[in-house]
PDB file of C-alpha atoms in Angstrom:
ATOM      1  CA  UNK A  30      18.555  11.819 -52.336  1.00  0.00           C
ATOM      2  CA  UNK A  31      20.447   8.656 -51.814  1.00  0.00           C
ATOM      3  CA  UNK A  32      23.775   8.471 -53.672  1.00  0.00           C
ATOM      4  CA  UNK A  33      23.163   6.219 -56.817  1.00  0.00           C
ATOM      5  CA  UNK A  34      23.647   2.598 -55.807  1.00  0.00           C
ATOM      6  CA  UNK A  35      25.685   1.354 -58.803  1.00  0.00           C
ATOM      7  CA  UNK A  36      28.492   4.275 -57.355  1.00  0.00           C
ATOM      8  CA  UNK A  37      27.698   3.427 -53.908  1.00  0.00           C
ATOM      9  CA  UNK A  38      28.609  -0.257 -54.353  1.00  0.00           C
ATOM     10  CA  UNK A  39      31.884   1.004 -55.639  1.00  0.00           C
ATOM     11  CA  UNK A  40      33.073   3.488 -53.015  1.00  0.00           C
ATOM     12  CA  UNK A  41      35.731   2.360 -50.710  1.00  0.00           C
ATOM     13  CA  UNK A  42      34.747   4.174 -47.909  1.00  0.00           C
ATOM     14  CA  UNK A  43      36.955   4.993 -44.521  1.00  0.00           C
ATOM     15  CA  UNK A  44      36.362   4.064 -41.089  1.00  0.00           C
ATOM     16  CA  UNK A  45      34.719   7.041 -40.882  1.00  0.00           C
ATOM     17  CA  UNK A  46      32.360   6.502 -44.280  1.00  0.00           C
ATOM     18  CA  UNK A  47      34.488   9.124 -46.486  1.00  0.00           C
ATOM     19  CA  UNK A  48      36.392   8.902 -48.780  1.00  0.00           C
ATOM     20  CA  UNK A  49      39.352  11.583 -50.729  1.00  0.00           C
ATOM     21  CA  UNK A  50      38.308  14.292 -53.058  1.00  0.00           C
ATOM     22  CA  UNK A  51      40.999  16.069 -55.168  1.00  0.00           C
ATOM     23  CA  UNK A  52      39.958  19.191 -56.760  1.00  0.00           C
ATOM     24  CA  UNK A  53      41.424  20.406 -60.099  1.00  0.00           C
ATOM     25  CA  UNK A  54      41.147  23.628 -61.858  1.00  0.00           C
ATOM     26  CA  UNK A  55      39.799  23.102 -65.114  1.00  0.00           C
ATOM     27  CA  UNK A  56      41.925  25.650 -66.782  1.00  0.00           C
ATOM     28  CA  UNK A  57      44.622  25.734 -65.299  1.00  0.00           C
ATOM     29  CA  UNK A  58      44.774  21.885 -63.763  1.00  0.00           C
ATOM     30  CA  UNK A  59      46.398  23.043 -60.793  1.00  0.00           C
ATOM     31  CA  UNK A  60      45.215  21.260 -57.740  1.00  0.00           C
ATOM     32  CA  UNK A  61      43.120  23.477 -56.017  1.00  0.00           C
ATOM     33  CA  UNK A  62      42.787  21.224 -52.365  1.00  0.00           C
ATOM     34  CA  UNK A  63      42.103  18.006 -51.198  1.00  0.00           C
ATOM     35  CA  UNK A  64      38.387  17.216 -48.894  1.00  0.00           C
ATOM     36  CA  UNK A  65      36.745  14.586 -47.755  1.00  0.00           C
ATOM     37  CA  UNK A  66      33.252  13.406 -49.203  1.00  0.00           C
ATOM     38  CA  UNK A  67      30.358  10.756 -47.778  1.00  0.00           C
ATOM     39  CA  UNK A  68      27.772   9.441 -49.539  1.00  0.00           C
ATOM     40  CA  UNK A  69      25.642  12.623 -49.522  1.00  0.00           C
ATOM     41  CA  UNK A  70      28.271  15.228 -50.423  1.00  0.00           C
ATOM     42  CA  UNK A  71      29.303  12.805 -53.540  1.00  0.00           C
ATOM     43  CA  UNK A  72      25.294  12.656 -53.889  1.00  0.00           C
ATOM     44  CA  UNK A  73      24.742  16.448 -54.088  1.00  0.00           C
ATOM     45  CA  UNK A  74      27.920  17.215 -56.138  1.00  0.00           C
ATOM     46  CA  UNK A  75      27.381  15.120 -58.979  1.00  0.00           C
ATOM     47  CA  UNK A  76      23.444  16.222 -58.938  1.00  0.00           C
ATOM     48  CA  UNK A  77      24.077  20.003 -58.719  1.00  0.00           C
ATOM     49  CA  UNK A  78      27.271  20.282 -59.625  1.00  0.00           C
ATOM     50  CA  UNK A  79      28.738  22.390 -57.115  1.00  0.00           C
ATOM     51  CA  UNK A  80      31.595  20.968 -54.993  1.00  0.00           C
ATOM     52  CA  UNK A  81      29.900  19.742 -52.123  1.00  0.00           C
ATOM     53  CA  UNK A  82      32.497  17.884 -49.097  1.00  0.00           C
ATOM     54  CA  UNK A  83      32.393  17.108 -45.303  1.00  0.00           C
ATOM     55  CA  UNK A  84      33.884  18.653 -43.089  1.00  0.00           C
ATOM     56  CA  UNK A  85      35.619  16.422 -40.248  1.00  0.00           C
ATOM     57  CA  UNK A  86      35.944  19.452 -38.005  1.00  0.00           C
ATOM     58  CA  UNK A  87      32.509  20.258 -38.260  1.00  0.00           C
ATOM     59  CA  UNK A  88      30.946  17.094 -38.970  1.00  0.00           C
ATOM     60  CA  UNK A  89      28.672  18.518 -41.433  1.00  0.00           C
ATOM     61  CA  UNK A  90      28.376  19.249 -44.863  1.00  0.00           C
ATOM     62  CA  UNK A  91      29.983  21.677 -46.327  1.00  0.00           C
ATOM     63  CA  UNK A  92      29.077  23.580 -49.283  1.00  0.00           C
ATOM     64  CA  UNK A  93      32.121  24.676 -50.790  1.00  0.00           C
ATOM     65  CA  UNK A  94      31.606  28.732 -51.136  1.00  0.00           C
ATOM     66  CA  UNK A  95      28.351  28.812 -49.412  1.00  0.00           C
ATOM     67  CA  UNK A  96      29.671  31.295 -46.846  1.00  0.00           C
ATOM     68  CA  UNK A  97      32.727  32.814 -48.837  1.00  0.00           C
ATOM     69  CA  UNK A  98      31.705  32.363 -52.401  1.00  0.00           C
ATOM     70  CA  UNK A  99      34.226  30.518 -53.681  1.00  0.00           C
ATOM     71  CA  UNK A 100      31.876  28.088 -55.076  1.00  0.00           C
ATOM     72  CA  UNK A 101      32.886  25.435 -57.556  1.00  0.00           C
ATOM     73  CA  UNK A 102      31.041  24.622 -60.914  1.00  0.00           C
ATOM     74  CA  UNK A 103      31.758  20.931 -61.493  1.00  0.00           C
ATOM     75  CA  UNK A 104      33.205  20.025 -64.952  1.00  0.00           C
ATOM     76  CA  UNK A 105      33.959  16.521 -64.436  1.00  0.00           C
ATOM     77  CA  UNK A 106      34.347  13.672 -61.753  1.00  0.00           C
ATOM     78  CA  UNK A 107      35.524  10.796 -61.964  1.00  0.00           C
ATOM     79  CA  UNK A 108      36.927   7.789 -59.201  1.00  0.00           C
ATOM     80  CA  UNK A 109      39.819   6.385 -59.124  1.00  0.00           C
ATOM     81  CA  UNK A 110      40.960   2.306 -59.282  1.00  0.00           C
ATOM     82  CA  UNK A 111      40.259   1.450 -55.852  1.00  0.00           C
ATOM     83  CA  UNK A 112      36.725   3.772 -55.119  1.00  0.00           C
ATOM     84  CA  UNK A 113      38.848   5.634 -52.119  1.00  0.00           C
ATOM     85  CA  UNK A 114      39.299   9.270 -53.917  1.00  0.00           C
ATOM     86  CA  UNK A 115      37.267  11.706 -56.188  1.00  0.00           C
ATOM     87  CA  UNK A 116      38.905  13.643 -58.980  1.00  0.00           C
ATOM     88  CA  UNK A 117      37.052  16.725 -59.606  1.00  0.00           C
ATOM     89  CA  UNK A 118      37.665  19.423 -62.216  1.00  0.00           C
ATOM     90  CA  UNK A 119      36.464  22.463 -61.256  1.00  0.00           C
ATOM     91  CA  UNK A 120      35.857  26.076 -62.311  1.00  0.00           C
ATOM     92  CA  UNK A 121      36.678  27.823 -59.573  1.00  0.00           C
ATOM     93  CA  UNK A 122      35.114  31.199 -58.492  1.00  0.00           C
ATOM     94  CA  UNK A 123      37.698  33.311 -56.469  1.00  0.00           C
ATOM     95  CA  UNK A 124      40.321  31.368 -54.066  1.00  0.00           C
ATOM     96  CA  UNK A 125      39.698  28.073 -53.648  1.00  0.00           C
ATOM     97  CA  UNK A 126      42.033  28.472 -50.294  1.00  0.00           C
ATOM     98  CA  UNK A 127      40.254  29.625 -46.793  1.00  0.00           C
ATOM     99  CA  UNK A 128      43.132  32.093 -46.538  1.00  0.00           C
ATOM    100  CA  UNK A 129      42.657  32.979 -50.095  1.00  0.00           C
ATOM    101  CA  UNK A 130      44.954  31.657 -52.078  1.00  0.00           C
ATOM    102  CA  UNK A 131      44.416  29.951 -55.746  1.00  0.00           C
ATOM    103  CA  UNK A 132      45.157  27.086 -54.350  1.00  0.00           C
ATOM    104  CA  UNK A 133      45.693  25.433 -50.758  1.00  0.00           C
ATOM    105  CA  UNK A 134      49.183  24.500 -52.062  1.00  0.00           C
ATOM    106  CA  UNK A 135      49.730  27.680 -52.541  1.00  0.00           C
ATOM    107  CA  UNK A 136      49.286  28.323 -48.905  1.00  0.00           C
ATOM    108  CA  UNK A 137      51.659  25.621 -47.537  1.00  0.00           C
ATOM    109  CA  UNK A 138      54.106  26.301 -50.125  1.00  0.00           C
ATOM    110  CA  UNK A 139      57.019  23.919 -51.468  1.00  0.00           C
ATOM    111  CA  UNK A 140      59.102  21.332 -49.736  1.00  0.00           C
ATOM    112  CA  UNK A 141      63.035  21.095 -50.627  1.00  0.00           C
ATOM    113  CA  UNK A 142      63.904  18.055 -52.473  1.00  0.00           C
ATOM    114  CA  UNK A 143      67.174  16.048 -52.442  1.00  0.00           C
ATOM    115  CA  UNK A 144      68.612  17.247 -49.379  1.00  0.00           C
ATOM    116  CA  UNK A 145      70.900  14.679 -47.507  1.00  0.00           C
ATOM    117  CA  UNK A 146      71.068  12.407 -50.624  1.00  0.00           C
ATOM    118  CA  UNK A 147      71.785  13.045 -54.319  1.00  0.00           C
ATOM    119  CA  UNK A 148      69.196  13.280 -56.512  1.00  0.00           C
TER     120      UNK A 148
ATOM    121  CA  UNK B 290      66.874   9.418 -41.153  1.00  0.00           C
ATOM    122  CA  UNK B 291      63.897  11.134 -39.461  1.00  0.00           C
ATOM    123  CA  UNK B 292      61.832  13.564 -41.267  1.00  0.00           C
ATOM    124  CA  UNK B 293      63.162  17.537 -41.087  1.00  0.00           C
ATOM    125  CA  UNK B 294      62.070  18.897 -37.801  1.00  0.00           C
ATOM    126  CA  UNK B 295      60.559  22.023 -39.494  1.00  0.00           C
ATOM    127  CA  UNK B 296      58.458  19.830 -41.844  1.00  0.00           C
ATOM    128  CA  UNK B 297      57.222  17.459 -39.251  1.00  0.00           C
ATOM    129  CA  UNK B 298      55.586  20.306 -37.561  1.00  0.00           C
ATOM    130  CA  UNK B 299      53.768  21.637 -39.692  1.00  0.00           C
ATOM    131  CA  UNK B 300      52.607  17.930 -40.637  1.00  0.00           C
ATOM    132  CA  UNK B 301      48.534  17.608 -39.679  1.00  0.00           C
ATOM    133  CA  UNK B 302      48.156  13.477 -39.458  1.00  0.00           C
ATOM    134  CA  UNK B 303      45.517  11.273 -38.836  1.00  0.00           C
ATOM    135  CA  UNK B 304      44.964   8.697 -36.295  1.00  0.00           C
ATOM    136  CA  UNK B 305      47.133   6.608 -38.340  1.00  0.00           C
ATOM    137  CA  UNK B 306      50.180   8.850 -38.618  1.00  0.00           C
ATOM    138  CA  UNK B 307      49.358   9.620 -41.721  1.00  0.00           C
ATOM    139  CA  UNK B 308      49.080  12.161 -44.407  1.00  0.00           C
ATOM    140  CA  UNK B 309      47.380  12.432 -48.171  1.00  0.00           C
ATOM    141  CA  UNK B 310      49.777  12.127 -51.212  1.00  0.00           C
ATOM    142  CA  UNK B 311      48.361  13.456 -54.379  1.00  0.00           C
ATOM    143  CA  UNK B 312      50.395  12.705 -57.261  1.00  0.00           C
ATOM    144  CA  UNK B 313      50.750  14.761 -60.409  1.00  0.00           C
ATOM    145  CA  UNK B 314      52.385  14.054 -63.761  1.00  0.00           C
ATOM    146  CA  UNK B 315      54.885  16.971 -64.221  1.00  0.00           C
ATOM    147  CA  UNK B 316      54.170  17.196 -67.787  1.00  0.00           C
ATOM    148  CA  UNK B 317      50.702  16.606 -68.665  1.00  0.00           C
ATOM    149  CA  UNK B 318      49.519  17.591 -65.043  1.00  0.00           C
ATOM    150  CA  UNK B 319      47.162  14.636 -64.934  1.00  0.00           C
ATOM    151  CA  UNK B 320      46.450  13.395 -61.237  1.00  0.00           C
ATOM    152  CA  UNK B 321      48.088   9.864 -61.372  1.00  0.00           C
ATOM    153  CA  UNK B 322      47.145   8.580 -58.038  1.00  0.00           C
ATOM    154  CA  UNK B 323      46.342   9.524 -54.155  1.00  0.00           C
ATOM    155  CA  UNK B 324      48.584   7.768 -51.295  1.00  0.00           C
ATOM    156  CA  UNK B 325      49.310   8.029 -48.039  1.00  0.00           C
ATOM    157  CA  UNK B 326      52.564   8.965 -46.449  1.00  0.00           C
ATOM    158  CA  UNK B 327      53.617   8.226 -42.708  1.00  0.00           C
ATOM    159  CA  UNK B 328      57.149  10.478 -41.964  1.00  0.00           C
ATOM    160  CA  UNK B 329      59.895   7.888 -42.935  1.00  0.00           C
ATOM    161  CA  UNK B 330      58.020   8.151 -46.720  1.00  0.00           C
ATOM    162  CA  UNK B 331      57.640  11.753 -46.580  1.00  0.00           C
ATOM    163  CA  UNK B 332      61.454  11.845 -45.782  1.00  0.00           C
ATOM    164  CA  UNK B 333      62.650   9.350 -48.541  1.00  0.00           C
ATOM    165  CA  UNK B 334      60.679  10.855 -51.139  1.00  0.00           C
ATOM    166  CA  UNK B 335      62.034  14.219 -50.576  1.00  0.00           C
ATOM    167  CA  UNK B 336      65.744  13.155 -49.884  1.00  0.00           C
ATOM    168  CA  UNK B 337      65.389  10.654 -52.927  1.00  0.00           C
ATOM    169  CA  UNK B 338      63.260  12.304 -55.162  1.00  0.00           C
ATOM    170  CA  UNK B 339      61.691   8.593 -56.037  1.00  0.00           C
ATOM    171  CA  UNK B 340      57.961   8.501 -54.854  1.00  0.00           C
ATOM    172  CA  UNK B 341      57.583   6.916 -51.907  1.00  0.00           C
ATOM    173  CA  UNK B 342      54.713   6.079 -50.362  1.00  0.00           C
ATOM    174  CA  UNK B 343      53.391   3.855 -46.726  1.00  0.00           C
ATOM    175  CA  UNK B 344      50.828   0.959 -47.892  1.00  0.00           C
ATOM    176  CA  UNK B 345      48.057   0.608 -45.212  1.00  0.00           C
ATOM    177  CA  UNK B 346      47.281  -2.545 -46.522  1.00  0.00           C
ATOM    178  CA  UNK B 347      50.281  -3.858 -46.105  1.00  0.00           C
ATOM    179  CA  UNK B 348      51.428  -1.383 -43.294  1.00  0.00           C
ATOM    180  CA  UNK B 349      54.702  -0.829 -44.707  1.00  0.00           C
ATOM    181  CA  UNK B 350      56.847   1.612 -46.455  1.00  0.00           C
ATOM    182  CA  UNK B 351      56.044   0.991 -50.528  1.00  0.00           C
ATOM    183  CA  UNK B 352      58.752   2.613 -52.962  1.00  0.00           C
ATOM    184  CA  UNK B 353      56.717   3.142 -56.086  1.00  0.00           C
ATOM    185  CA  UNK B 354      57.587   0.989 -58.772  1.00  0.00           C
ATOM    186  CA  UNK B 355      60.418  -0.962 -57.013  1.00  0.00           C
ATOM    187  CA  UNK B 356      58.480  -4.347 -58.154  1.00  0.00           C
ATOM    188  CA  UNK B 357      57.129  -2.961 -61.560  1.00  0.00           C
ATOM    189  CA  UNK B 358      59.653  -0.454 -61.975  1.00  0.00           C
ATOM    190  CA  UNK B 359      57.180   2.007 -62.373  1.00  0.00           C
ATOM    191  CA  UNK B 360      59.027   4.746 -60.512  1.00  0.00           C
ATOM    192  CA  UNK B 361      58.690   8.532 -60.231  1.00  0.00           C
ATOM    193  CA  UNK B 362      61.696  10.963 -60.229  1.00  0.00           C
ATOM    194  CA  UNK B 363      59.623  13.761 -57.818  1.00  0.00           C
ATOM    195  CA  UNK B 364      60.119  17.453 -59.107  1.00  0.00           C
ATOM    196  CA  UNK B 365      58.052  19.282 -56.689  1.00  0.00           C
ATOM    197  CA  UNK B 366      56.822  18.700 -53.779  1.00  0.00           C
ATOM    198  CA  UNK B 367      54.484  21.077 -51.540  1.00  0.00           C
ATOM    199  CA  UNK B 368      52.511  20.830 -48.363  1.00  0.00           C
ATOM    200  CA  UNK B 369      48.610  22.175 -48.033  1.00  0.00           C
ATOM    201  CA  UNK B 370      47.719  25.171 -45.545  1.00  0.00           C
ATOM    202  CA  UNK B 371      46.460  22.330 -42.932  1.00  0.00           C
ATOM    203  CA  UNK B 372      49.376  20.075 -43.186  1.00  0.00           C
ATOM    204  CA  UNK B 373      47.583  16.995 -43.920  1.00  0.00           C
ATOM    205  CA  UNK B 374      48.069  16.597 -47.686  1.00  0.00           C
ATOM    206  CA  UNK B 375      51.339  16.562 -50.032  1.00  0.00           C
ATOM    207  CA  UNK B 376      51.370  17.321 -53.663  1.00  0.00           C
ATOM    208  CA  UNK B 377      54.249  15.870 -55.893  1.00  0.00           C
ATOM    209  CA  UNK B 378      54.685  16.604 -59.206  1.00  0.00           C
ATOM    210  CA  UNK B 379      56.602  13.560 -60.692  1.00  0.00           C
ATOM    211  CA  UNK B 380      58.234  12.177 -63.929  1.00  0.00           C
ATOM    212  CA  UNK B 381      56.287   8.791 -64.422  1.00  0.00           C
ATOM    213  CA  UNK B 382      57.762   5.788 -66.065  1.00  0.00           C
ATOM    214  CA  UNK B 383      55.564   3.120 -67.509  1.00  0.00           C
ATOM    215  CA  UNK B 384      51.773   3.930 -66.007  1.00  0.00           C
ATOM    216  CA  UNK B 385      51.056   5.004 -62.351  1.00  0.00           C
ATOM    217  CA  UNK B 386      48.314   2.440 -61.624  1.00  0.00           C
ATOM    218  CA  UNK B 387      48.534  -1.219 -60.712  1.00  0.00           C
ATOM    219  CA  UNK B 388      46.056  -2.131 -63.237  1.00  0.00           C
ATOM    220  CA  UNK B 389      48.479  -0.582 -66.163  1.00  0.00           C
ATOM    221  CA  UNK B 390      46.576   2.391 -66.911  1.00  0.00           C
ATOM    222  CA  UNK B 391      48.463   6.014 -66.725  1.00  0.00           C
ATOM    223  CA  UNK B 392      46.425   7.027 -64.088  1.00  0.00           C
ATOM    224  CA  UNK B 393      44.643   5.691 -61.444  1.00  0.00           C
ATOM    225  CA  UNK B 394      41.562   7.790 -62.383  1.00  0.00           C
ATOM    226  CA  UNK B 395      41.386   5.974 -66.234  1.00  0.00           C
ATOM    227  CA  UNK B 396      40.857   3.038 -64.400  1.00  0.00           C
ATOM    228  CA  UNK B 397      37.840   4.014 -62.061  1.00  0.00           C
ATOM    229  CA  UNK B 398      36.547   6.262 -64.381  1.00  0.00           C
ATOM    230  CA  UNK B 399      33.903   9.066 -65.099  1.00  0.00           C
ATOM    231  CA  UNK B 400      31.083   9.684 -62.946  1.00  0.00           C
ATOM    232  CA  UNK B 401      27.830  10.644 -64.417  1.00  0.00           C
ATOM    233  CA  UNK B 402      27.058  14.641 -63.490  1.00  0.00           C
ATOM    234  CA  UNK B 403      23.678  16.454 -63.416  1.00  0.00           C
ATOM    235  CA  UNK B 404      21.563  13.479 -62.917  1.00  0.00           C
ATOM    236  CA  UNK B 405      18.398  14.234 -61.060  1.00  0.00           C
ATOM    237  CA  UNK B 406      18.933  17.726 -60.885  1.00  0.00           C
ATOM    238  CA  UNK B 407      19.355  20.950 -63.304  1.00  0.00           C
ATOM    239  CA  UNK B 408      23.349  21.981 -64.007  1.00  0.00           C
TER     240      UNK B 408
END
Protein backbone atom coordinates (compact mmCIF):
# COMPACT_ATOMS: atom_id res chain seq x y z
CA UNK A 1 0.00 0.00 0.00
CA UNK A 2 1.04 3.53 -0.59
CA UNK A 3 2.23 5.37 2.53
CA UNK A 4 -0.74 7.66 3.66
CA UNK A 5 -0.52 10.94 1.76
CA UNK A 6 -1.24 13.39 4.61
CA UNK A 7 2.38 11.69 6.20
CA UNK A 8 3.85 11.55 2.88
CA UNK A 9 3.43 15.30 2.27
CA UNK A 10 5.27 15.73 5.50
CA UNK A 11 8.37 13.56 5.16
CA UNK A 12 11.56 15.28 4.46
CA UNK A 13 13.05 12.78 2.54
CA UNK A 14 17.03 12.40 1.55
CA UNK A 15 18.62 12.41 -1.69
CA UNK A 16 18.20 9.03 -1.58
CA UNK A 17 14.16 9.11 -0.55
CA UNK A 18 14.85 8.01 3.27
CA UNK A 19 14.71 9.37 5.93
CA UNK A 20 16.19 8.52 10.03
CA UNK A 21 14.50 6.05 12.25
CA UNK A 22 15.48 5.92 15.97
CA UNK A 23 14.36 2.96 17.80
CA UNK A 24 13.53 3.04 21.56
CA UNK A 25 12.89 0.33 23.97
CA UNK A 26 9.68 0.79 25.45
CA UNK A 27 10.70 -0.34 28.84
CA UNK A 28 13.65 0.45 29.23
CA UNK A 29 13.93 3.71 26.68
CA UNK A 30 17.29 2.84 25.80
CA UNK A 31 18.01 3.44 22.20
CA UNK A 32 18.08 0.30 20.64
CA UNK A 33 19.71 1.58 16.87
CA UNK A 34 19.28 3.98 14.38
CA UNK A 35 17.88 2.77 10.33
CA UNK A 36 16.85 4.26 7.57
CA UNK A 37 13.11 4.12 6.29
CA UNK A 38 11.35 5.06 2.62
CA UNK A 39 8.03 5.46 2.01
CA UNK A 40 7.17 1.73 2.08
CA UNK A 41 9.07 0.63 5.19
CA UNK A 42 7.29 3.75 7.13
CA UNK A 43 4.10 2.29 5.15
CA UNK A 44 4.38 -1.30 6.47
CA UNK A 45 5.54 -0.34 10.02
CA UNK A 46 2.86 1.79 11.03
CA UNK A 47 0.24 -0.82 9.28
CA UNK A 48 1.66 -3.99 10.93
CA UNK A 49 3.47 -2.77 13.45
CA UNK A 50 6.62 -4.47 13.21
CA UNK A 51 9.78 -2.37 12.63
CA UNK A 52 10.14 -2.45 9.10
CA UNK A 53 13.59 -0.22 7.54
CA UNK A 54 15.81 -0.20 4.36
CA UNK A 55 18.66 -1.34 4.13
CA UNK A 56 21.29 0.90 2.09
CA UNK A 57 23.63 -2.06 1.78
CA UNK A 58 21.13 -4.15 0.41
CA UNK A 59 18.85 -1.85 -1.14
CA UNK A 60 15.90 -3.65 0.01
CA UNK A 61 13.62 -3.85 2.68
CA UNK A 62 14.37 -5.12 5.59
CA UNK A 63 12.20 -6.70 8.03
CA UNK A 64 13.69 -6.18 11.24
CA UNK A 65 13.96 -9.96 12.79
CA UNK A 66 12.72 -11.67 9.77
CA UNK A 67 15.88 -13.77 9.55
CA UNK A 68 17.15 -13.54 13.28
CA UNK A 69 14.00 -12.97 15.20
CA UNK A 70 14.61 -10.06 16.80
CA UNK A 71 11.47 -8.62 15.62
CA UNK A 72 10.03 -5.41 16.98
CA UNK A 73 6.33 -4.88 18.15
CA UNK A 74 5.68 -1.19 17.54
CA UNK A 75 4.30 0.80 20.54
CA UNK A 76 4.43 4.16 19.21
CA UNK A 77 5.84 6.42 16.31
CA UNK A 78 5.94 9.52 15.99
CA UNK A 79 8.11 12.33 13.53
CA UNK A 80 9.97 14.77 14.50
CA UNK A 81 9.82 18.92 13.65
CA UNK A 82 11.34 18.82 10.39
CA UNK A 83 9.74 15.16 8.82
CA UNK A 84 13.63 13.87 8.47
CA UNK A 85 13.58 11.10 11.47
CA UNK A 86 11.15 8.46 13.00
CA UNK A 87 10.96 7.87 16.72
CA UNK A 88 9.86 4.45 17.38
CA UNK A 89 9.20 2.72 20.70
CA UNK A 90 9.60 -0.66 20.52
CA UNK A 91 9.25 -3.97 22.38
CA UNK A 92 12.01 -5.65 21.47
CA UNK A 93 12.29 -9.50 21.13
CA UNK A 94 15.95 -10.66 21.85
CA UNK A 95 19.00 -8.24 20.74
CA UNK A 96 18.10 -5.62 18.80
CA UNK A 97 22.07 -5.57 17.74
CA UNK A 98 23.29 -7.92 14.62
CA UNK A 99 26.09 -8.99 16.95
CA UNK A 100 23.63 -9.38 19.68
CA UNK A 101 23.73 -6.92 21.89
CA UNK A 102 20.60 -5.00 23.66
CA UNK A 103 21.42 -2.37 21.91
CA UNK A 104 23.79 -1.26 18.89
CA UNK A 105 25.29 1.23 21.40
CA UNK A 106 26.07 -1.31 23.29
CA UNK A 107 28.24 -2.68 20.59
CA UNK A 108 30.27 0.49 19.82
CA UNK A 109 30.53 1.32 23.34
CA UNK A 110 31.28 4.88 24.99
CA UNK A 111 33.36 7.77 23.83
CA UNK A 112 35.61 9.75 26.54
CA UNK A 113 34.39 13.14 27.20
CA UNK A 114 36.37 16.28 28.18
CA UNK A 115 39.66 15.29 27.15
CA UNK A 116 41.99 18.22 26.01
CA UNK A 117 39.60 20.84 27.53
CA UNK A 118 37.87 21.18 30.91
CA UNK A 119 34.61 20.27 31.23
CA UNK B 1 42.03 20.21 17.05
CA UNK B 2 41.32 17.16 14.84
CA UNK B 3 39.17 14.44 16.00
CA UNK B 4 41.11 11.40 18.14
CA UNK B 5 42.74 9.18 15.63
CA UNK B 6 41.21 6.04 17.28
CA UNK B 7 37.68 7.53 17.03
CA UNK B 8 37.94 8.71 13.51
CA UNK B 9 38.46 5.20 12.47
CA UNK B 10 36.04 3.62 13.58
CA UNK B 11 33.78 6.62 12.21
CA UNK B 12 31.35 5.07 9.16
CA UNK B 13 30.33 8.57 7.18
CA UNK B 14 28.33 9.35 4.42
CA UNK B 15 29.01 11.01 1.23
CA UNK B 16 28.82 14.12 3.12
CA UNK B 17 31.35 13.41 5.86
CA UNK B 18 28.91 12.90 8.02
CA UNK B 19 27.51 10.96 10.85
CA UNK B 20 23.89 10.64 12.83
CA UNK B 21 23.61 12.41 16.27
CA UNK B 22 20.81 11.17 18.37
CA UNK B 23 20.26 13.16 21.33
CA UNK B 24 18.93 11.99 24.66
CA UNK B 25 17.80 13.86 27.77
CA UNK B 26 19.96 12.35 30.61
CA UNK B 27 17.17 12.45 32.96
CA UNK B 28 13.94 11.70 31.49
CA UNK B 29 15.64 9.72 28.54
CA UNK B 30 13.35 11.38 26.03
CA UNK B 31 14.95 11.58 22.41
CA UNK B 32 15.30 15.44 22.03
CA UNK B 33 16.50 15.64 18.54
CA UNK B 34 18.63 13.82 15.58
CA UNK B 35 21.74 15.84 13.99
CA UNK B 36 24.44 15.36 12.07
CA UNK B 37 28.05 15.60 13.02
CA UNK B 38 31.08 16.07 10.52
CA UNK B 39 34.63 15.39 12.77
CA UNK B 40 35.45 19.00 13.98
CA UNK B 41 31.68 18.62 15.87
CA UNK B 42 32.27 15.22 16.96
CA UNK B 43 35.59 16.57 18.48
CA UNK B 44 34.14 19.76 20.21
CA UNK B 45 31.35 18.04 21.66
CA UNK B 46 33.43 15.49 23.28
CA UNK B 47 36.35 17.86 24.37
CA UNK B 48 33.58 20.46 25.47
CA UNK B 49 30.94 18.47 26.61
CA UNK B 50 28.42 21.30 24.97
CA UNK B 51 26.44 19.64 22.02
CA UNK B 52 27.74 20.41 19.01
CA UNK B 53 26.46 19.72 15.97
CA UNK B 54 27.37 20.56 11.69
CA UNK B 55 24.12 22.29 10.03
CA UNK B 56 23.75 21.02 6.39
CA UNK B 57 21.66 23.74 5.72
CA UNK B 58 23.83 26.08 6.53
CA UNK B 59 27.03 23.87 6.03
CA UNK B 60 28.62 24.96 9.08
CA UNK B 61 29.59 23.95 12.49
CA UNK B 62 26.23 24.86 14.84
CA UNK B 63 26.98 24.93 18.76
CA UNK B 64 23.58 24.14 20.18
CA UNK B 65 22.01 26.87 21.81
CA UNK B 66 24.80 29.49 21.28
CA UNK B 67 21.92 31.91 19.76
CA UNK B 68 19.02 30.68 22.09
CA UNK B 69 21.14 29.55 24.75
CA UNK B 70 19.60 26.39 24.66
CA UNK B 71 22.75 24.39 25.35
CA UNK B 72 23.50 20.81 26.43
CA UNK B 73 26.22 19.88 29.01
CA UNK B 74 26.87 16.11 27.18
CA UNK B 75 27.20 13.23 29.84
CA UNK B 76 27.65 10.33 27.63
CA UNK B 77 28.51 9.86 24.57
CA UNK B 78 28.76 6.39 22.56
CA UNK B 79 29.33 5.27 19.03
CA UNK B 80 26.98 2.40 17.19
CA UNK B 81 28.59 -1.06 16.02
CA UNK B 82 28.75 0.52 12.28
CA UNK B 83 30.23 3.79 13.18
CA UNK B 84 27.78 5.93 11.55
CA UNK B 85 25.61 7.12 14.46
CA UNK B 86 26.47 8.89 17.97
CA UNK B 87 24.30 8.83 20.98
CA UNK B 88 24.65 11.69 23.64
CA UNK B 89 22.98 11.76 26.63
CA UNK B 90 22.76 15.53 27.59
CA UNK B 91 21.56 17.98 30.35
CA UNK B 92 19.09 20.29 28.34
CA UNK B 93 18.45 23.86 29.19
CA UNK B 94 15.34 25.59 28.03
CA UNK B 95 13.71 23.05 25.17
CA UNK B 96 15.79 21.18 22.48
CA UNK B 97 13.70 22.22 19.45
CA UNK B 98 13.67 25.44 17.47
CA UNK B 99 10.02 25.65 17.64
CA UNK B 100 10.23 25.75 21.73
CA UNK B 101 9.00 22.43 22.41
CA UNK B 102 11.28 19.94 24.71
CA UNK B 103 11.72 17.75 22.04
CA UNK B 104 11.84 17.77 18.58
CA UNK B 105 9.43 14.77 18.42
CA UNK B 106 6.42 16.97 20.48
CA UNK B 107 6.59 19.07 17.69
CA UNK B 108 6.11 16.57 14.69
CA UNK B 109 4.14 14.41 16.58
CA UNK B 110 2.35 10.93 16.77
CA UNK B 111 1.82 8.85 13.87
CA UNK B 112 -1.30 6.89 13.57
CA UNK B 113 -0.40 2.84 14.02
CA UNK B 114 -2.44 -0.19 12.83
CA UNK B 115 -4.30 1.52 10.15
CA UNK B 116 -5.25 -0.77 7.34
CA UNK B 117 -3.99 -3.71 8.86
CA UNK B 118 -4.55 -6.02 12.14
CA UNK B 119 -1.87 -5.18 15.24
Amino acid sequence: MPLDQGIAQRLKRNEAGLVSAVVQDATTLRVLMVAWMNDDALDETLRTRRGVYFSRSRNEIWRKGETSGHVQHVVSAELDCDGDAVLLMVDQTGGACHTGKISCFDEGGALELGVGAPS
